[in-house]
Amino acid sequence: LEVFKDKSVKYFLNLTEIIDTNIFLKDGDEIAFLPPVTGG
Amino acid sequence: MIKITKNKFNLEEEFLKIKENSNGGYSFFLGTVREDIKNEKNKIQSIILECYEKLAIKQLSDIRAQAIKNWNLNNCLIIHRIGELLLGEKIVLIITASAHRENAIKACEYIIDNLKVNVALWKFNVSNGEKEPVNFKNKDKEKFLKWSEVINH
């Protein structure tokens, strides 16, 4: 759970943002740790 | 219609994709690459836009659906370019279409405010051959948060 402490980063599991960090991962899951976005 | 592309786009061609007789008003937002007037020494030559495309498409689709529902739009088109773009080039196009202008204008503003703080795209300035990430702007987040009073979830 240490990884979730950076509040500037957003976390996604299979393209859905992780809000509840109490998650279980299985084979094939796609995880993304994303810095603040700057598009547009 | 949602598109993330390396290719240039034409405003009139994109407008014709969304044009219908039932629309009484359209609103356009076009974002372009601008000079960094605050930084005289390191003038920007271009920008590079990177993207987590699968996620960005999903996020843009969600934002589009929310805008259509909230402002009763007839249609909505969002195009965002990626890759290297030179000064003055088009980055992002949003066109909203509705029976009346007020809804189209508000929805268009909502979409760009949301996109700027939530969609998986990252901008880098290229200056003197160096690529430097653009910083996230808190004022963009503050502007987006004001929409929570307007949007029906």
PDB file of C-alpha atoms in Angstrom:
ATOM      1  CA  LEU A   1       0.000   0.000   0.000  1.00  0.00           C
ATOM      2  CA  GLU A   2       3.077   2.234   0.229  1.00  0.00           C
ATOM      3  CA  VAL A   3       2.785   2.962  -3.480  1.00  0.00           C
ATOM      4  CA  PHE A   4      -0.604   4.661  -3.060  1.00  0.00           C
ATOM      5  CA  LYS A   5       0.753   7.384  -0.750  1.00  0.00           C
ATOM      6  CA  ASP A   6       1.696   9.792  -3.529  1.00  0.00           C
ATOM      7  CA  LYS A   7      -1.462  11.892  -3.800  1.00  0.00           C
ATOM      8  CA  SER A   8      -0.362  13.571  -7.039  1.00  0.00           C
ATOM      9  CA  VAL A   9      -0.507  10.210  -8.847  1.00  0.00           C
ATOM     10  CA  LYS A  10      -3.701   8.553 -10.072  1.00  0.00           C
ATOM     11  CA  TYR A  11      -3.943   4.762 -10.080  1.00  0.00           C
ATOM     12  CA  PHE A  12      -5.894   2.704 -12.590  1.00  0.00           C
ATOM     13  CA  LEU A  13      -6.778  -0.957 -12.730  1.00  0.00           C
ATOM     14  CA  ASN A  14      -8.089  -2.152 -16.088  1.00  0.00           C
ATOM     15  CA  LEU A  15      -8.796   1.482 -17.113  1.00  0.00           C
ATOM     16  CA  THR A  16     -10.813   2.244 -13.969  1.00  0.00           C
ATOM     17  CA  GLU A  17      -9.438   4.593 -11.347  1.00  0.00           C
ATOM     18  CA  ILE A  18      -8.652   2.903  -8.068  1.00  0.00           C
ATOM     19  CA  ILE A  19     -10.284   4.679  -5.165  1.00  0.00           C
ATOM     20  CA  ASP A  20     -10.352   1.786  -2.702  1.00  0.00           C
ATOM     21  CA  THR A  21      -6.739   0.668  -2.461  1.00  0.00           C
ATOM     22  CA  ASN A  22      -7.704  -2.666  -0.920  1.00  0.00           C
ATOM     23  CA  ILE A  23      -7.523  -4.533  -4.211  1.00  0.00           C
ATOM     24  CA  PHE A  24      -6.616  -7.972  -5.455  1.00  0.00           C
ATOM     25  CA  LEU A  25      -4.753  -8.451  -8.699  1.00  0.00           C
ATOM     26  CA  LYS A  26      -5.034 -11.364 -11.077  1.00  0.00           C
ATOM     27  CA  ASP A  27      -3.091 -12.447 -14.150  1.00  0.00           C
ATOM     28  CA  GLY A  28      -3.655 -10.118 -17.071  1.00  0.00           C
ATOM     29  CA  ASP A  29      -4.721  -7.100 -15.022  1.00  0.00           C
ATOM     30  CA  GLU A  30      -3.556  -3.784 -16.477  1.00  0.00           C
ATOM     31  CA  ILE A  31      -2.253  -1.405 -13.837  1.00  0.00           C
ATOM     32  CA  ALA A  32      -1.263   2.201 -14.493  1.00  0.00           C
ATOM     33  CA  PHE A  33       0.276   4.817 -12.204  1.00  0.00           C
ATOM     34  CA  LEU A  34      -0.256   8.153 -13.903  1.00  0.00           C
ATOM     35  CA  PRO A  35       1.242  11.573 -13.095  1.00  0.00           C
ATOM     36  CA  PRO A  36      -0.947  14.711 -13.321  1.00  0.00           C
ATOM     37  CA  VAL A  37      -2.211  15.158 -16.864  1.00  0.00           C
ATOM     38  CA  THR A  38      -1.479  18.206 -19.013  1.00  0.00           C
ATOM     39  CA  GLY A  39      -3.307  17.755 -22.310  1.00  0.00           C
ATOM     40  CA  GLY A  40      -5.645  20.152 -24.066  1.00  0.00           C
TER      41      GLY A  40
ATOM     42  CA  MET B   1     -17.228  10.995 -32.157  1.00  0.00           C
ATOM     43  CA  ILE B   2     -13.927  10.738 -30.374  1.00  0.00           C
ATOM     44  CA  LYS B   3     -10.565  10.699 -32.105  1.00  0.00           C
ATOM     45  CA  ILE B   4      -6.957  10.731 -30.920  1.00  0.00           C
ATOM     46  CA  THR B   5      -4.678  11.168 -33.874  1.00  0.00           C
ATOM     47  CA  LYS B   6      -1.226  12.128 -35.124  1.00  0.00           C
ATOM     48  CA  ASN B   7      -2.814  13.622 -38.226  1.00  0.00           C
ATOM     49  CA  LYS B   8      -3.854  17.203 -38.902  1.00  0.00           C
ATOM     50  CA  PHE B   9      -7.576  17.901 -39.153  1.00  0.00           C
ATOM     51  CA  ASN B  10      -9.720  20.354 -41.077  1.00  0.00           C
ATOM     52  CA  LEU B  11     -12.315  22.422 -39.223  1.00  0.00           C
ATOM     53  CA  GLU B  12     -14.900  22.512 -42.003  1.00  0.00           C
ATOM     54  CA  GLU B  13     -14.638  18.762 -42.636  1.00  0.00           C
ATOM     55  CA  GLU B  14     -15.120  18.029 -38.957  1.00  0.00           C
ATOM     56  CA  PHE B  15     -18.044  20.454 -38.731  1.00  0.00           C
ATOM     57  CA  LEU B  16     -19.788  18.704 -41.620  1.00  0.00           C
ATOM     58  CA  LYS B  17     -19.609  15.413 -39.684  1.00  0.00           C
ATOM     59  CA  ILE B  18     -21.735  16.881 -36.909  1.00  0.00           C
ATOM     60  CA  LYS B  19     -23.989  19.239 -38.901  1.00  0.00           C
ATOM     61  CA  GLU B  20     -27.726  18.450 -38.730  1.00  0.00           C
ATOM     62  CA  ASN B  21     -30.841  20.531 -39.393  1.00  0.00           C
ATOM     63  CA  SER B  22     -32.045  19.853 -35.839  1.00  0.00           C
ATOM     64  CA  ASN B  23     -29.117  21.846 -34.448  1.00  0.00           C
ATOM     65  CA  GLY B  24     -29.724  25.512 -33.753  1.00  0.00           C
ATOM     66  CA  GLY B  25     -26.315  26.207 -32.280  1.00  0.00           C
ATOM     67  CA  TYR B  26     -22.787  24.903 -32.293  1.00  0.00           C
ATOM     68  CA  SER B  27     -19.933  25.782 -30.025  1.00  0.00           C
ATOM     69  CA  PHE B  28     -16.307  25.254 -31.007  1.00  0.00           C
ATOM     70  CA  PHE B  29     -13.196  25.133 -28.883  1.00  0.00           C
ATOM     71  CA  LEU B  30      -9.886  24.950 -30.691  1.00  0.00           C
ATOM     72  CA  GLY B  31      -6.668  24.698 -28.699  1.00  0.00           C
ATOM     73  CA  THR B  32      -3.413  25.542 -30.465  1.00  0.00           C
ATOM     74  CA  VAL B  33       0.315  25.518 -29.706  1.00  0.00           C
ATOM     75  CA  ARG B  34       1.323  28.958 -28.460  1.00  0.00           C
ATOM     76  CA  GLU B  35       4.599  30.696 -27.799  1.00  0.00           C
ATOM     77  CA  ASP B  36       5.721  30.782 -24.184  1.00  0.00           C
ATOM     78  CA  ILE B  37       5.817  34.557 -23.813  1.00  0.00           C
ATOM     79  CA  LYS B  38       7.109  34.363 -20.233  1.00  0.00           C
ATOM     80  CA  ASN B  39      10.278  32.526 -21.182  1.00  0.00           C
ATOM     81  CA  GLU B  40      12.319  34.665 -23.594  1.00  0.00           C
ATOM     82  CA  LYS B  41      15.538  32.600 -23.333  1.00  0.00           C
ATOM     83  CA  ASN B  42      14.036  29.203 -24.002  1.00  0.00           C
ATOM     84  CA  LYS B  43      11.503  29.808 -26.736  1.00  0.00           C
ATOM     85  CA  ILE B  44       9.364  26.815 -27.514  1.00  0.00           C
ATOM     86  CA  GLN B  45       9.958  25.331 -30.950  1.00  0.00           C
ATOM     87  CA  SER B  46       7.293  22.680 -30.678  1.00  0.00           C
ATOM     88  CA  ILE B  47       5.412  20.548 -28.200  1.00  0.00           C
ATOM     89  CA  ILE B  48       5.125  16.803 -27.880  1.00  0.00           C
ATOM     90  CA  LEU B  49       1.889  15.213 -26.715  1.00  0.00           C
ATOM     91  CA  GLU B  50       1.973  11.736 -25.251  1.00  0.00           C
ATOM     92  CA  CYS B  51      -1.048   9.648 -24.473  1.00  0.00           C
ATOM     93  CA  TYR B  52      -2.225   6.456 -22.771  1.00  0.00           C
ATOM     94  CA  GLU B  53      -4.606   5.946 -25.628  1.00  0.00           C
ATOM     95  CA  LYS B  54      -6.874   3.174 -24.363  1.00  0.00           C
ATOM     96  CA  LEU B  55      -7.570   5.077 -21.168  1.00  0.00           C
ATOM     97  CA  ALA B  56      -7.854   8.484 -22.854  1.00  0.00           C
ATOM     98  CA  ILE B  57     -10.472   7.174 -25.302  1.00  0.00           C
ATOM     99  CA  LYS B  58     -12.497   5.756 -22.417  1.00  0.00           C
ATOM    100  CA  GLN B  59     -12.203   8.992 -20.421  1.00  0.00           C
ATOM    101  CA  LEU B  60     -13.177  11.158 -23.392  1.00  0.00           C
ATOM    102  CA  SER B  61     -16.127   8.883 -24.130  1.00  0.00           C
ATOM    103  CA  ASP B  62     -17.316   9.221 -20.537  1.00  0.00           C
ATOM    104  CA  ILE B  63     -16.927  13.018 -20.590  1.00  0.00           C
ATOM    105  CA  ARG B  64     -18.755  13.238 -23.927  1.00  0.00           C
ATOM    106  CA  ALA B  65     -21.636  11.074 -22.663  1.00  0.00           C
ATOM    107  CA  GLN B  66     -21.910  13.166 -19.504  1.00  0.00           C
ATOM    108  CA  ALA B  67     -21.993  16.424 -21.485  1.00  0.00           C
ATOM    109  CA  ILE B  68     -24.614  15.094 -23.904  1.00  0.00           C
ATOM    110  CA  LYS B  69     -26.816  14.018 -21.017  1.00  0.00           C
ATOM    111  CA  ASN B  70     -26.372  17.119 -18.881  1.00  0.00           C
ATOM    112  CA  TRP B  71     -26.893  19.713 -21.630  1.00  0.00           C
ATOM    113  CA  ASN B  72     -29.171  17.683 -23.888  1.00  0.00           C
ATOM    114  CA  LEU B  73     -26.759  17.921 -26.801  1.00  0.00           C
ATOM    115  CA  ASN B  74     -27.665  16.526 -30.192  1.00  0.00           C
ATOM    116  CA  ASN B  75     -24.065  15.601 -30.845  1.00  0.00           C
ATOM    117  CA  CYS B  76     -20.504  16.211 -29.757  1.00  0.00           C
ATOM    118  CA  LEU B  77     -17.143  15.716 -31.424  1.00  0.00           C
ATOM    119  CA  ILE B  78     -13.756  15.643 -29.694  1.00  0.00           C
ATOM    120  CA  ILE B  79     -10.425  15.350 -31.500  1.00  0.00           C
ATOM    121  CA  HIS B  80      -7.064  15.459 -29.738  1.00  0.00           C
ATOM    122  CA  ARG B  81      -3.765  15.297 -31.530  1.00  0.00           C
ATOM    123  CA  ILE B  82      -0.658  13.506 -30.267  1.00  0.00           C
ATOM    124  CA  GLY B  83       2.964  13.492 -31.365  1.00  0.00           C
ATOM    125  CA  GLU B  84       5.093  16.546 -32.165  1.00  0.00           C
ATOM    126  CA  LEU B  85       3.234  19.766 -33.033  1.00  0.00           C
ATOM    127  CA  LEU B  86       4.781  23.035 -34.184  1.00  0.00           C
ATOM    128  CA  LEU B  87       3.859  26.553 -33.024  1.00  0.00           C
ATOM    129  CA  GLY B  88       0.385  27.511 -34.170  1.00  0.00           C
ATOM    130  CA  GLU B  89      -0.716  23.966 -34.948  1.00  0.00           C
ATOM    131  CA  LYS B  90      -4.101  22.714 -33.788  1.00  0.00           C
ATOM    132  CA  ILE B  91      -4.019  20.506 -30.686  1.00  0.00           C
ATOM    133  CA  VAL B  92      -7.607  19.878 -29.698  1.00  0.00           C
ATOM    134  CA  LEU B  93     -11.019  20.459 -31.228  1.00  0.00           C
ATOM    135  CA  ILE B  94     -14.346  20.218 -29.436  1.00  0.00           C
ATOM    136  CA  ILE B  95     -17.621  20.844 -31.244  1.00  0.00           C
ATOM    137  CA  THR B  96     -20.910  20.655 -29.383  1.00  0.00           C
ATOM    138  CA  ALA B  97     -24.262  20.791 -31.151  1.00  0.00           C
ATOM    139  CA  SER B  98     -27.648  21.492 -29.623  1.00  0.00           C
ATOM    140  CA  ALA B  99     -31.023  23.011 -30.370  1.00  0.00           C
ATOM    141  CA  HIS B 100     -30.073  26.197 -28.515  1.00  0.00           C
ATOM    142  CA  ARG B 101     -26.766  28.022 -28.159  1.00  0.00           C
ATOM    143  CA  GLU B 102     -26.582  28.217 -24.373  1.00  0.00           C
ATOM    144  CA  ASN B 103     -26.333  24.448 -23.915  1.00  0.00           C
ATOM    145  CA  ALA B 104     -23.745  24.076 -26.671  1.00  0.00           C
ATOM    146  CA  ILE B 105     -21.549  26.832 -25.205  1.00  0.00           C
ATOM    147  CA  LYS B 106     -21.674  25.545 -21.624  1.00  0.00           C
ATOM    148  CA  ALA B 107     -21.092  21.933 -22.620  1.00  0.00           C
ATOM    149  CA  CYS B 108     -18.097  22.903 -24.744  1.00  0.00           C
ATOM    150  CA  GLU B 109     -16.491  24.764 -21.852  1.00  0.00           C
ATOM    151  CA  TYR B 110     -17.188  21.866 -19.492  1.00  0.00           C
ATOM    152  CA  ILE B 111     -15.556  19.364 -21.832  1.00  0.00           C
ATOM    153  CA  ILE B 112     -12.295  21.292 -22.212  1.00  0.00           C
ATOM    154  CA  ASP B 113     -12.128  22.045 -18.476  1.00  0.00           C
ATOM    155  CA  ASN B 114     -12.619  18.347 -17.721  1.00  0.00           C
ATOM    156  CA  LEU B 115     -10.197  17.159 -20.401  1.00  0.00           C
ATOM    157  CA  LYS B 116      -7.402  19.379 -19.126  1.00  0.00           C
ATOM    158  CA  VAL B 117      -7.356  17.834 -15.662  1.00  0.00           C
ATOM    159  CA  ASN B 118      -8.598  14.280 -16.158  1.00  0.00           C
ATOM    160  CA  VAL B 119      -7.659  12.787 -19.524  1.00  0.00           C
ATOM    161  CA  ALA B 120      -4.488  10.706 -19.893  1.00  0.00           C
ATOM    162  CA  LEU B 121      -2.524  13.104 -22.092  1.00  0.00           C
ATOM    163  CA  TRP B 122       0.812  14.732 -21.279  1.00  0.00           C
ATOM    164  CA  LYS B 123       2.381  17.774 -22.876  1.00  0.00           C
ATOM    165  CA  PHE B 124       6.103  18.471 -23.225  1.00  0.00           C
ATOM    166  CA  ASN B 125       7.702  21.692 -24.442  1.00  0.00           C
ATOM    167  CA  VAL B 126      10.597  21.355 -26.865  1.00  0.00           C
ATOM    168  CA  SER B 127      13.100  24.168 -26.512  1.00  0.00           C
ATOM    169  CA  ASN B 128      16.749  24.209 -27.686  1.00  0.00           C
ATOM    170  CA  GLY B 129      16.394  20.537 -28.509  1.00  0.00           C
ATOM    171  CA  GLU B 130      15.379  19.678 -24.935  1.00  0.00           C
ATOM    172  CA  LYS B 131      12.072  18.061 -24.030  1.00  0.00           C
ATOM    173  CA  GLU B 132      10.584  19.311 -20.783  1.00  0.00           C
ATOM    174  CA  PRO B 133       7.272  18.288 -19.183  1.00  0.00           C
ATOM    175  CA  VAL B 134       4.617  20.972 -18.835  1.00  0.00           C
ATOM    176  CA  ASN B 135       3.549  21.433 -15.226  1.00  0.00           C
ATOM    177  CA  PHE B 136       0.027  20.669 -14.077  1.00  0.00           C
ATOM    178  CA  LYS B 137      -1.804  23.922 -13.304  1.00  0.00           C
ATOM    179  CA  ASN B 138      -3.798  24.095 -10.081  1.00  0.00           C
ATOM    180  CA  LYS B 139      -5.945  26.868 -11.548  1.00  0.00           C
ATOM    181  CA  ASP B 140      -7.167  24.341 -14.146  1.00  0.00           C
ATOM    182  CA  LYS B 141      -8.189  21.972 -11.378  1.00  0.00           C
ATOM    183  CA  GLU B 142      -9.940  24.739  -9.465  1.00  0.00           C
ATOM    184  CA  LYS B 143     -11.847  25.731 -12.597  1.00  0.00           C
ATOM    185  CA  PHE B 144     -12.913  22.150 -13.231  1.00  0.00           C
ATOM    186  CA  LEU B 145     -14.066  21.636  -9.625  1.00  0.00           C
ATOM    187  CA  LYS B 146     -16.552  24.499 -10.030  1.00  0.00           C
ATOM    188  CA  TRP B 147     -18.484  22.310 -12.474  1.00  0.00           C
ATOM    189  CA  SER B 148     -19.431  19.905  -9.676  1.00  0.00           C
ATOM    190  CA  GLU B 149     -22.184  22.390  -8.763  1.00  0.00           C
ATOM    191  CA  VAL B 150     -23.591  22.185 -12.292  1.00  0.00           C
ATOM    192  CA  ILE B 151     -23.173  18.561 -13.363  1.00  0.00           C
ATOM    193  CA  ASN B 152     -25.868  16.028 -12.492  1.00  0.00           C
ATOM    194  CA  HIS B 153     -24.171  12.734 -11.702  1.00  0.00           C
TER     195      HIS B 153
END
